[in-house]
PDB file of C-alpha atoms in Angstrom:
ATOM      1  CA  MET A   1     143.081  -5.109  98.838  1.00 45.00           C
ATOM      2  CA  THR A   2     141.776  -8.818  98.604  1.00 46.00           C
ATOM      3  CA  ASP A   3     143.680 -11.801  97.779  1.00 46.00           C
ATOM      4  CA  ASN A   4     142.088 -11.892  94.316  1.00 47.00           C
ATOM      5  CA  ASP A   5     143.419  -8.281  93.689  1.00 46.00           C
ATOM      6  CA  ASP A   6     146.923  -9.388  94.550  1.00 47.00           C
ATOM      7  CA  SER A   7     146.914 -12.541  92.383  1.00 46.00           C
ATOM      8  CA  PHE A   8     145.353 -10.821  89.389  1.00 49.00           C
ATOM      9  CA  PRO A   9     148.375  -9.065  87.895  1.00 60.00           C
ATOM     10  CA  ALA A  10     150.393 -12.352  88.270  1.00 62.00           C
ATOM     11  CA  GLY A  11     147.771 -14.369  86.436  1.00 66.00           C
ATOM     12  CA  ARG A  12     147.601 -11.664  83.757  1.00 74.00           C
ATOM     13  CA  ARG A  13     151.324 -11.805  83.472  1.00 77.00           C
ATOM     14  CA  TRP A  14     151.037 -15.619  83.104  1.00 77.00           C
ATOM     15  CA  HIS A  15     148.444 -15.391  80.295  1.00 74.00           C
ATOM     16  CA  ILE A  16     150.577 -12.701  78.514  1.00 81.00           C
ATOM     17  CA  ALA A  17     153.722 -14.963  78.651  1.00 81.00           C
ATOM     18  CA  ARG A  18     151.752 -17.878  77.600  1.00 78.00           C
ATOM     19  CA  LEU A  19     150.281 -16.231  74.549  1.00 80.00           C
ATOM     20  CA  ALA A  20     153.687 -14.618  73.654  1.00 85.00           C
ATOM     21  CA  LEU A  21     155.423 -18.116  73.888  1.00 86.00           C
ATOM     22  CA  PHE A  22     152.661 -19.700  71.687  1.00 83.00           C
ATOM     23  CA  ALA A  23     153.005 -16.845  69.128  1.00 86.00           C
ATOM     24  CA  ALA A  24     156.788 -16.927  69.080  1.00 89.00           C
ATOM     25  CA  PHE A  25     156.695 -20.789  68.394  1.00 87.00           C
ATOM     26  CA  LEU A  26     154.210 -20.222  65.403  1.00 87.00           C
ATOM     27  CA  PHE A  27     156.291 -17.489  63.909  1.00 87.00           C
ATOM     28  CA  GLY A  28     159.389 -19.539  64.538  1.00 89.00           C
ATOM     29  CA  MET A  29     157.610 -22.334  62.607  1.00 87.00           C
ATOM     30  CA  PHE A  30     156.313 -20.198  59.962  1.00 86.00           C
ATOM     31  CA  TYR A  31     160.027 -18.853  59.431  1.00 86.00           C
ATOM     32  CA  LEU A  32     161.470 -22.454  59.229  1.00 86.00           C
ATOM     33  CA  VAL A  33     158.936 -23.934  57.026  1.00 86.00           C
ATOM     34  CA  ALA A  34     157.586 -21.106  54.731  1.00 78.00           C
ATOM     35  CA  VAL A  35     160.718 -19.053  54.383  1.00 81.00           C
ATOM     36  CA  THR A  36     163.781 -21.124  54.578  1.00 84.00           C
ATOM     37  CA  ARG A  37     161.776 -24.310  53.159  1.00 82.00           C
ATOM     38  CA  VAL A  38     163.194 -27.031  55.397  1.00 85.00           C
ATOM     39  CA  ILE A  39     160.624 -29.422  54.119  1.00 87.00           C
ATOM     40  CA  ASP A  40     161.060 -30.801  50.647  1.00 88.00           C
ATOM     41  CA  VAL A  41     157.508 -30.633  48.941  1.00 85.00           C
ATOM     42  CA  GLU A  42     158.699 -32.446  45.849  1.00 88.00           C
ATOM     43  CA  ALA A  43     159.989 -35.241  47.972  1.00 91.00           C
ATOM     44  CA  VAL A  44     156.802 -35.390  49.812  1.00 90.00           C
ATOM     45  CA  ARG A  45     154.984 -35.690  46.492  1.00 89.00           C
ATOM     46  CA  GLY A  46     157.198 -38.564  45.421  1.00 91.00           C
ATOM     47  CA  MET A  47     156.422 -40.439  48.514  1.00 93.00           C
ATOM     48  CA  VAL A  48     152.665 -39.876  48.139  1.00 93.00           C
ATOM     49  CA  ALA A  49     152.754 -40.853  44.532  1.00 91.00           C
ATOM     50  CA  ALA A  50     154.423 -44.297  45.525  1.00 93.00           C
ATOM     51  CA  THR A  51     151.344 -45.157  47.447  1.00 94.00           C
ATOM     52  CA  GLY A  52     149.294 -45.878  44.225  1.00 92.00           C
ATOM     53  CA  PRO A  53     145.578 -45.900  44.391  1.00 93.00           C
ATOM     54  CA  ALA A  54     145.523 -44.654  47.937  1.00 95.00           C
ATOM     55  CA  ALA A  55     147.579 -41.501  46.901  1.00 96.00           C
ATOM     56  CA  PRO A  56     144.631 -38.985  46.875  1.00 96.00           C
ATOM     57  CA  LEU A  57     143.500 -39.980  50.625  1.00 96.00           C
ATOM     58  CA  VAL A  58     147.256 -39.978  51.549  1.00 96.00           C
ATOM     59  CA  TYR A  59     147.972 -36.524  50.211  1.00 97.00           C
ATOM     60  CA  VAL A  60     144.982 -35.198  51.898  1.00 97.00           C
ATOM     61  CA  VAL A  61     146.303 -36.371  55.402  1.00 96.00           C
ATOM     62  CA  VAL A  62     149.781 -35.497  54.705  1.00 96.00           C
ATOM     63  CA  SER A  63     149.110 -32.214  53.136  1.00 96.00           C
ATOM     64  CA  ALA A  64     146.645 -31.298  56.053  1.00 96.00           C
ATOM     65  CA  GLY A  65     149.468 -31.615  58.512  1.00 95.00           C
ATOM     66  CA  LEU A  66     151.960 -29.786  56.302  1.00 95.00           C
ATOM     67  CA  GLY A  67     149.669 -26.986  55.923  1.00 94.00           C
ATOM     68  CA  ALA A  68     149.292 -26.748  59.907  1.00 94.00           C
ATOM     69  CA  VAL A  69     153.076 -26.274  60.133  1.00 92.00           C
ATOM     70  CA  PHE A  70     152.924 -23.477  57.421  1.00 92.00           C
ATOM     71  CA  VAL A  71     153.974 -25.279  54.246  1.00 92.00           C
ATOM     72  CA  PRO A  72     152.423 -22.729  51.716  1.00 91.00           C
ATOM     73  CA  GLY A  73     149.030 -23.882  50.633  1.00 91.00           C
ATOM     74  CA  PRO A  74     149.690 -22.760  47.103  1.00 92.00           C
ATOM     75  CA  LEU A  75     152.710 -25.357  46.782  1.00 92.00           C
ATOM     76  CA  LEU A  76     150.531 -28.019  48.238  1.00 94.00           C
ATOM     77  CA  ALA A  77     147.669 -27.314  45.959  1.00 95.00           C
ATOM     78  CA  ALA A  78     149.782 -27.217  42.967  1.00 93.00           C
ATOM     79  CA  GLY A  79     151.283 -30.517  43.799  1.00 93.00           C
ATOM     80  CA  SER A  80     147.646 -31.859  44.051  1.00 95.00           C
ATOM     81  CA  GLY A  81     147.081 -30.627  40.468  1.00 94.00           C
ATOM     82  CA  LEU A  82     150.322 -32.018  39.288  1.00 92.00           C
ATOM     83  CA  LEU A  83     149.448 -35.481  40.666  1.00 94.00           C
ATOM     84  CA  PHE A  84     145.785 -35.759  40.273  1.00 95.00           C
ATOM     85  CA  GLY A  85     144.553 -33.404  37.627  1.00 93.00           C
ATOM     86  CA  PRO A  86     142.394 -30.459  38.072  1.00 93.00           C
ATOM     87  CA  LEU A  87     139.289 -32.123  38.990  1.00 94.00           C
ATOM     88  CA  VAL A  88     140.132 -34.810  41.499  1.00 96.00           C
ATOM     89  CA  GLY A  89     143.145 -32.455  42.710  1.00 95.00           C
ATOM     90  CA  THR A  90     140.641 -29.625  43.472  1.00 96.00           C
ATOM     91  CA  PHE A  91     138.792 -32.004  45.809  1.00 97.00           C
ATOM     92  CA  VAL A  92     141.992 -33.222  47.386  1.00 97.00           C
ATOM     93  CA  THR A  93     143.202 -29.646  48.023  1.00 97.00           C
ATOM     94  CA  LEU A  94     139.795 -28.694  49.601  1.00 96.00           C
ATOM     95  CA  GLY A  95     139.882 -31.793  51.805  1.00 97.00           C
ATOM     96  CA  SER A  96     143.502 -30.847  52.964  1.00 96.00           C
ATOM     97  CA  ALA A  97     142.445 -27.234  53.446  1.00 96.00           C
ATOM     98  CA  VAL A  98     139.576 -28.246  55.728  1.00 97.00           C
ATOM     99  CA  GLY A  99     142.188 -30.583  57.600  1.00 97.00           C
ATOM    100  CA  THR A 100     144.503 -27.830  58.092  1.00 96.00           C
ATOM    101  CA  ALA A 101     141.876 -25.627  59.474  1.00 96.00           C
ATOM    102  CA  MET A 102     140.731 -28.103  61.936  1.00 96.00           C
ATOM    103  CA  ILE A 103     143.991 -29.080  63.227  1.00 96.00           C
ATOM    104  CA  SER A 104     145.346 -25.474  63.631  1.00 94.00           C
ATOM    105  CA  SER A 105     141.958 -24.582  65.259  1.00 93.00           C
ATOM    106  CA  LEU A 106     142.081 -27.341  67.805  1.00 93.00           C
ATOM    107  CA  LEU A 107     145.687 -26.549  68.567  1.00 91.00           C
ATOM    108  CA  GLY A 108     144.893 -22.757  68.793  1.00 89.00           C
ATOM    109  CA  ARG A 109     142.134 -23.567  71.155  1.00 89.00           C
ATOM    110  CA  ARG A 110     144.207 -25.774  73.306  1.00 87.00           C
ATOM    111  CA  ALA A 111     147.174 -23.537  73.551  1.00 83.00           C
ATOM    112  CA  GLY A 112     145.534 -20.138  73.477  1.00 78.00           C
ATOM    113  CA  ARG A 113     141.793 -20.197  74.560  1.00 76.00           C
ATOM    114  CA  GLU A 114     142.153 -19.982  78.402  1.00 77.00           C
ATOM    115  CA  SER A 115     144.708 -17.096  78.014  1.00 75.00           C
ATOM    116  CA  ALA A 116     142.838 -15.167  75.508  1.00 74.00           C
ATOM    117  CA  ARG A 117     139.750 -15.340  77.716  1.00 73.00           C
ATOM    118  CA  GLY A 118     141.672 -14.445  80.839  1.00 70.00           C
ATOM    119  CA  LEU A 119     143.136 -11.216  79.019  1.00 71.00           C
ATOM    120  CA  LEU A 120     139.973 -10.194  77.689  1.00 71.00           C
ATOM    121  CA  GLY A 121     137.912 -10.599  80.877  1.00 69.00           C
ATOM    122  CA  ALA A 122     134.752 -12.379  81.331  1.00 68.00           C
ATOM    123  CA  GLN A 123     132.262  -9.549  80.009  1.00 72.00           C
ATOM    124  CA  ARG A 124     134.260  -9.044  76.930  1.00 74.00           C
ATOM    125  CA  ALA A 125     134.781 -12.649  76.299  1.00 70.00           C
ATOM    126  CA  GLU A 126     131.015 -13.173  76.561  1.00 75.00           C
ATOM    127  CA  ARG A 127     130.598 -10.496  73.903  1.00 76.00           C
ATOM    128  CA  ILE A 128     132.980 -12.053  71.522  1.00 73.00           C
ATOM    129  CA  ASP A 129     131.420 -15.365  72.007  1.00 72.00           C
ATOM    130  CA  ALA A 130     128.176 -13.922  70.879  1.00 77.00           C
ATOM    131  CA  GLN A 131     129.529 -12.255  67.895  1.00 76.00           C
ATOM    132  CA  ILE A 132     131.291 -15.683  67.169  1.00 78.00           C
ATOM    133  CA  GLU A 133     128.102 -17.614  67.372  1.00 75.00           C
ATOM    134  CA  ARG A 134     126.404 -15.219  64.959  1.00 78.00           C
ATOM    135  CA  ARG A 135     129.233 -14.368  62.478  1.00 80.00           C
ATOM    136  CA  GLY A 136     132.142 -16.860  63.221  1.00 84.00           C
ATOM    137  CA  LEU A 137     131.362 -19.026  60.125  1.00 88.00           C
ATOM    138  CA  TRP A 138     131.320 -15.882  57.694  1.00 87.00           C
ATOM    139  CA  ALA A 139     134.420 -14.576  59.317  1.00 87.00           C
ATOM    140  CA  VAL A 140     136.246 -17.749  58.419  1.00 91.00           C
ATOM    141  CA  VAL A 141     134.808 -17.696  54.872  1.00 90.00           C
ATOM    142  CA  GLY A 142     135.730 -14.088  54.505  1.00 86.00           C
ATOM    143  CA  GLN A 143     139.357 -14.547  55.748  1.00 88.00           C
ATOM    144  CA  ARG A 144     139.737 -17.120  53.088  1.00 89.00           C
ATOM    145  CA  PHE A 145     139.064 -14.522  50.352  1.00 86.00           C
ATOM    146  CA  VAL A 146     141.497 -11.947  51.850  1.00 82.00           C
ATOM    147  CA  PRO A 147     144.821 -12.204  49.887  1.00 77.00           C
ATOM    148  CA  GLY A 148     148.113 -12.512  51.578  1.00 79.00           C
ATOM    149  CA  VAL A 149     146.909 -13.857  54.829  1.00 83.00           C
ATOM    150  CA  SER A 150     148.147 -17.443  56.006  1.00 88.00           C
ATOM    151  CA  ASP A 151     145.167 -19.604  56.448  1.00 92.00           C
ATOM    152  CA  ALA A 152     147.005 -21.702  59.117  1.00 93.00           C
ATOM    153  CA  LEU A 153     147.967 -18.747  61.106  1.00 89.00           C
ATOM    154  CA  ALA A 154     144.381 -17.319  60.975  1.00 91.00           C
ATOM    155  CA  SER A 155     143.009 -20.686  61.967  1.00 93.00           C
ATOM    156  CA  TYR A 156     145.313 -20.730  65.108  1.00 92.00           C
ATOM    157  CA  ALA A 157     143.787 -17.321  65.964  1.00 88.00           C
ATOM    158  CA  PHE A 158     140.193 -18.485  65.296  1.00 90.00           C
ATOM    159  CA  GLY A 159     140.839 -21.417  67.616  1.00 89.00           C
ATOM    160  CA  ALA A 160     142.134 -19.223  70.234  1.00 85.00           C
ATOM    161  CA  PHE A 161     139.118 -17.043  70.166  1.00 86.00           C
ATOM    162  CA  GLY A 162     136.822 -20.063  70.510  1.00 85.00           C
ATOM    163  CA  VAL A 163     135.507 -20.510  66.890  1.00 90.00           C
ATOM    164  CA  PRO A 164     133.695 -23.813  66.875  1.00 91.00           C
ATOM    165  CA  LEU A 165     135.133 -26.759  64.956  1.00 92.00           C
ATOM    166  CA  TRP A 166     132.132 -27.103  62.589  1.00 93.00           C
ATOM    167  CA  GLN A 167     132.434 -23.595  61.683  1.00 93.00           C
ATOM    168  CA  MET A 168     136.075 -23.819  60.916  1.00 94.00           C
ATOM    169  CA  ALA A 169     135.253 -26.853  58.683  1.00 95.00           C
ATOM    170  CA  VAL A 170     132.499 -25.519  56.847  1.00 95.00           C
ATOM    171  CA  GLY A 171     134.015 -22.001  56.555  1.00 93.00           C
ATOM    172  CA  ALA A 172     137.188 -23.545  55.259  1.00 95.00           C
ATOM    173  CA  PHE A 173     135.477 -25.519  52.733  1.00 96.00           C
ATOM    174  CA  ILE A 174     133.478 -22.584  51.335  1.00 94.00           C
ATOM    175  CA  GLY A 175     135.948 -19.942  51.399  1.00 92.00           C
ATOM    176  CA  SER A 176     138.827 -22.203  50.223  1.00 94.00           C
ATOM    177  CA  ALA A 177     136.877 -23.413  47.106  1.00 94.00           C
ATOM    178  CA  PRO A 178     137.966 -20.704  44.563  1.00 93.00           C
ATOM    179  CA  ARG A 179     141.653 -20.640  45.670  1.00 92.00           C
ATOM    180  CA  ALA A 180     141.642 -24.597  45.768  1.00 94.00           C
ATOM    181  CA  PHE A 181     140.521 -24.640  42.240  1.00 95.00           C
ATOM    182  CA  VAL A 182     143.115 -21.711  41.069  1.00 93.00           C
ATOM    183  CA  TYR A 183     146.259 -23.343  42.442  1.00 93.00           C
ATOM    184  CA  THR A 184     145.190 -26.785  41.730  1.00 95.00           C
ATOM    185  CA  ALA A 185     144.417 -25.962  38.029  1.00 93.00           C
ATOM    186  CA  LEU A 186     147.856 -23.972  37.758  1.00 91.00           C
ATOM    187  CA  GLY A 187     149.594 -27.136  38.983  1.00 91.00           C
ATOM    188  CA  ALA A 188     147.862 -29.365  36.565  1.00 90.00           C
ATOM    189  CA  SER A 189     148.613 -26.718  33.795  1.00 88.00           C
ATOM    190  CA  ILE A 190     152.343 -26.388  34.601  1.00 82.00           C
ATOM    191  CA  GLY A 191     153.362 -27.598  31.189  1.00 71.00           C
ATOM    192  CA  ASP A 192     150.961 -25.378  29.357  1.00 74.00           C
ATOM    193  CA  LEU A 193     150.354 -22.074  31.114  1.00 72.00           C
ATOM    194  CA  SER A 194     148.983 -20.614  28.073  1.00 71.00           C
ATOM    195  CA  GLY A 195     146.032 -23.048  27.799  1.00 80.00           C
ATOM    196  CA  PRO A 196     142.390 -22.059  28.652  1.00 87.00           C
ATOM    197  CA  LEU A 197     142.510 -23.805  32.114  1.00 87.00           C
ATOM    198  CA  ALA A 198     145.427 -21.613  33.261  1.00 85.00           C
ATOM    199  CA  TYR A 199     143.695 -18.462  31.988  1.00 86.00           C
ATOM    200  CA  THR A 200     140.401 -19.497  33.713  1.00 90.00           C
ATOM    201  CA  ALA A 201     142.409 -20.037  36.980  1.00 88.00           C
ATOM    202  CA  ILE A 202     143.894 -16.723  36.696  1.00 87.00           C
ATOM    203  CA  ALA A 203     140.546 -15.088  36.110  1.00 91.00           C
ATOM    204  CA  VAL A 204     139.076 -16.713  39.231  1.00 90.00           C
ATOM    205  CA  TRP A 205     142.106 -15.597  41.214  1.00 85.00           C
ATOM    206  CA  CYS A 206     141.595 -12.143  40.201  1.00 87.00           C
ATOM    207  CA  ALA A 207     137.966 -12.190  41.007  1.00 87.00           C
ATOM    208  CA  THR A 208     138.601 -13.747  44.386  1.00 83.00           C
ATOM    209  CA  ALA A 209     141.288 -11.193  45.206  1.00 79.00           C
ATOM    210  CA  VAL A 210     138.869  -8.217  44.382  1.00 83.00           C
ATOM    211  CA  ILE A 211     135.979  -9.691  46.440  1.00 80.00           C
ATOM    212  CA  GLY A 212     138.471 -10.301  49.402  1.00 76.00           C
ATOM    213  CA  ALA A 213     139.783  -6.895  49.407  1.00 74.00           C
ATOM    214  CA  PHE A 214     136.273  -5.375  49.092  1.00 77.00           C
ATOM    215  CA  ALA A 215     135.056  -7.658  51.997  1.00 69.00           C
ATOM    216  CA  ALA A 216     137.998  -6.716  54.127  1.00 67.00           C
ATOM    217  CA  HIS A 217     137.324  -3.040  53.704  1.00 66.00           C
ATOM    218  CA  ARG A 218     133.792  -3.440  54.462  1.00 68.00           C
ATOM    219  CA  GLY A 219     134.576  -5.484  57.654  1.00 61.00           C
ATOM    220  CA  TYR A 220     137.155  -2.866  58.844  1.00 59.00           C
ATOM    221  CA  ARG A 221     134.559   0.034  58.410  1.00 68.00           C
ATOM    222  CA  SER A 222     131.858  -2.089  60.201  1.00 64.00           C
ATOM    223  CA  TRP A 223     134.303  -2.798  63.031  1.00 55.00           C
ATOM    224  CA  ARG A 224     135.205   0.843  63.383  1.00 60.00           C
ATOM    225  CA  GLY A 225     131.626   1.927  63.254  1.00 61.00           C
ATOM    226  CA  ARG A 226     130.887  -0.545  66.163  1.00 56.00           C
ATOM    227  CA  GLY A 227     133.810   0.648  68.052  1.00 51.00           C
ATOM    228  CA  VAL A 228     132.433   4.330  67.664  1.00 54.00           C
ATOM    229  CA  ARG A 229     129.035   3.537  68.679  1.00 57.00           C
ATOM    230  CA  LEU A 230     130.108   1.500  71.816  1.00 48.00           C
ATOM    231  CA  GLU A 231     132.430   4.607  72.779  1.00 51.00           C
ATOM    232  CA  ARG A 232     129.439   6.870  72.446  1.00 59.00           C
ATOM    233  CA  GLU A 233     127.156   4.664  74.475  1.00 53.00           C
ATOM    234  CA  THR A 234     129.709   4.393  77.318  1.00 49.00           C
ATOM    235  CA  VAL A 235     130.438   8.169  77.538  1.00 50.00           C
ATOM    236  CA  PRO A 236     126.994   9.189  78.874  1.00 51.00           C
ATOM    237  CA  ASP A 237     127.296   6.217  81.333  1.00 49.00           C
ATOM    238  CA  ARG A 238     130.527   7.574  82.691  1.00 48.00           C
ATOM    239  CA  ALA A 239     129.077  11.133  82.947  1.00 49.00           C
ATOM    240  CA  SER A 240     126.263  10.151  85.058  1.00 49.00           C
ATOM    241  CA  GLU A 241     128.448   8.420  87.711  1.00 51.00           C
ATOM    242  CA  PRO A 242     128.677  10.135  91.208  1.00 54.00           C
ATOM    243  CA  GLY A 243     131.273  12.598  91.297  1.00 52.00           C
ATOM    244  CA  SER A 244     131.685  13.192  87.551  1.00 48.00           C
TER     245      SER A 244
END
């Protein structure tokens, strides 16, 4: 047995412990911020409104950071609509969504990329890198359409798997546009939820949810199909090995 063979289990345990610690930190943050609501979003809105003409830019920066620590995106988007109206508010929400994606991705890459590659192994990591190069952008776009998935949590995972920053930014902009409009418009319509703007937002949300569910189903079937094909390809190779 070589020195590399002796050290591999210890290195693997280190990668597992590092990823587990990172995951525990993220879920702890998610519980504190998204479940127990330790951050007062209304107070944040008040402080941003006090900045006057700079408020839209300030809100983009502040809400991008809050989104990265799991403050729910719908709350931030609704606050944007309440402060800036449906038009300006939608662009503010989109800016903060892109900012959250970039911050989360960078932190995920810094904290988990090395360990994720170490656990996957060089060959498998190279195959995933090739898939990301071809489909990473659309994976980010598709995730934004799937209802019930935390965008920040997904962005941390994308960063750990090495999705390039430009794909995160462009994918977040494209994929977040429908929901950015929906939640911002609902926030702007908070005093008149029976108005046409609110009905339009609800219709867009329903269409986005249907498209997201369909895309997730298609993606799962495609993933299963690739797994079956790979398994069938490896069986003959193993059968042809000496002694089989």
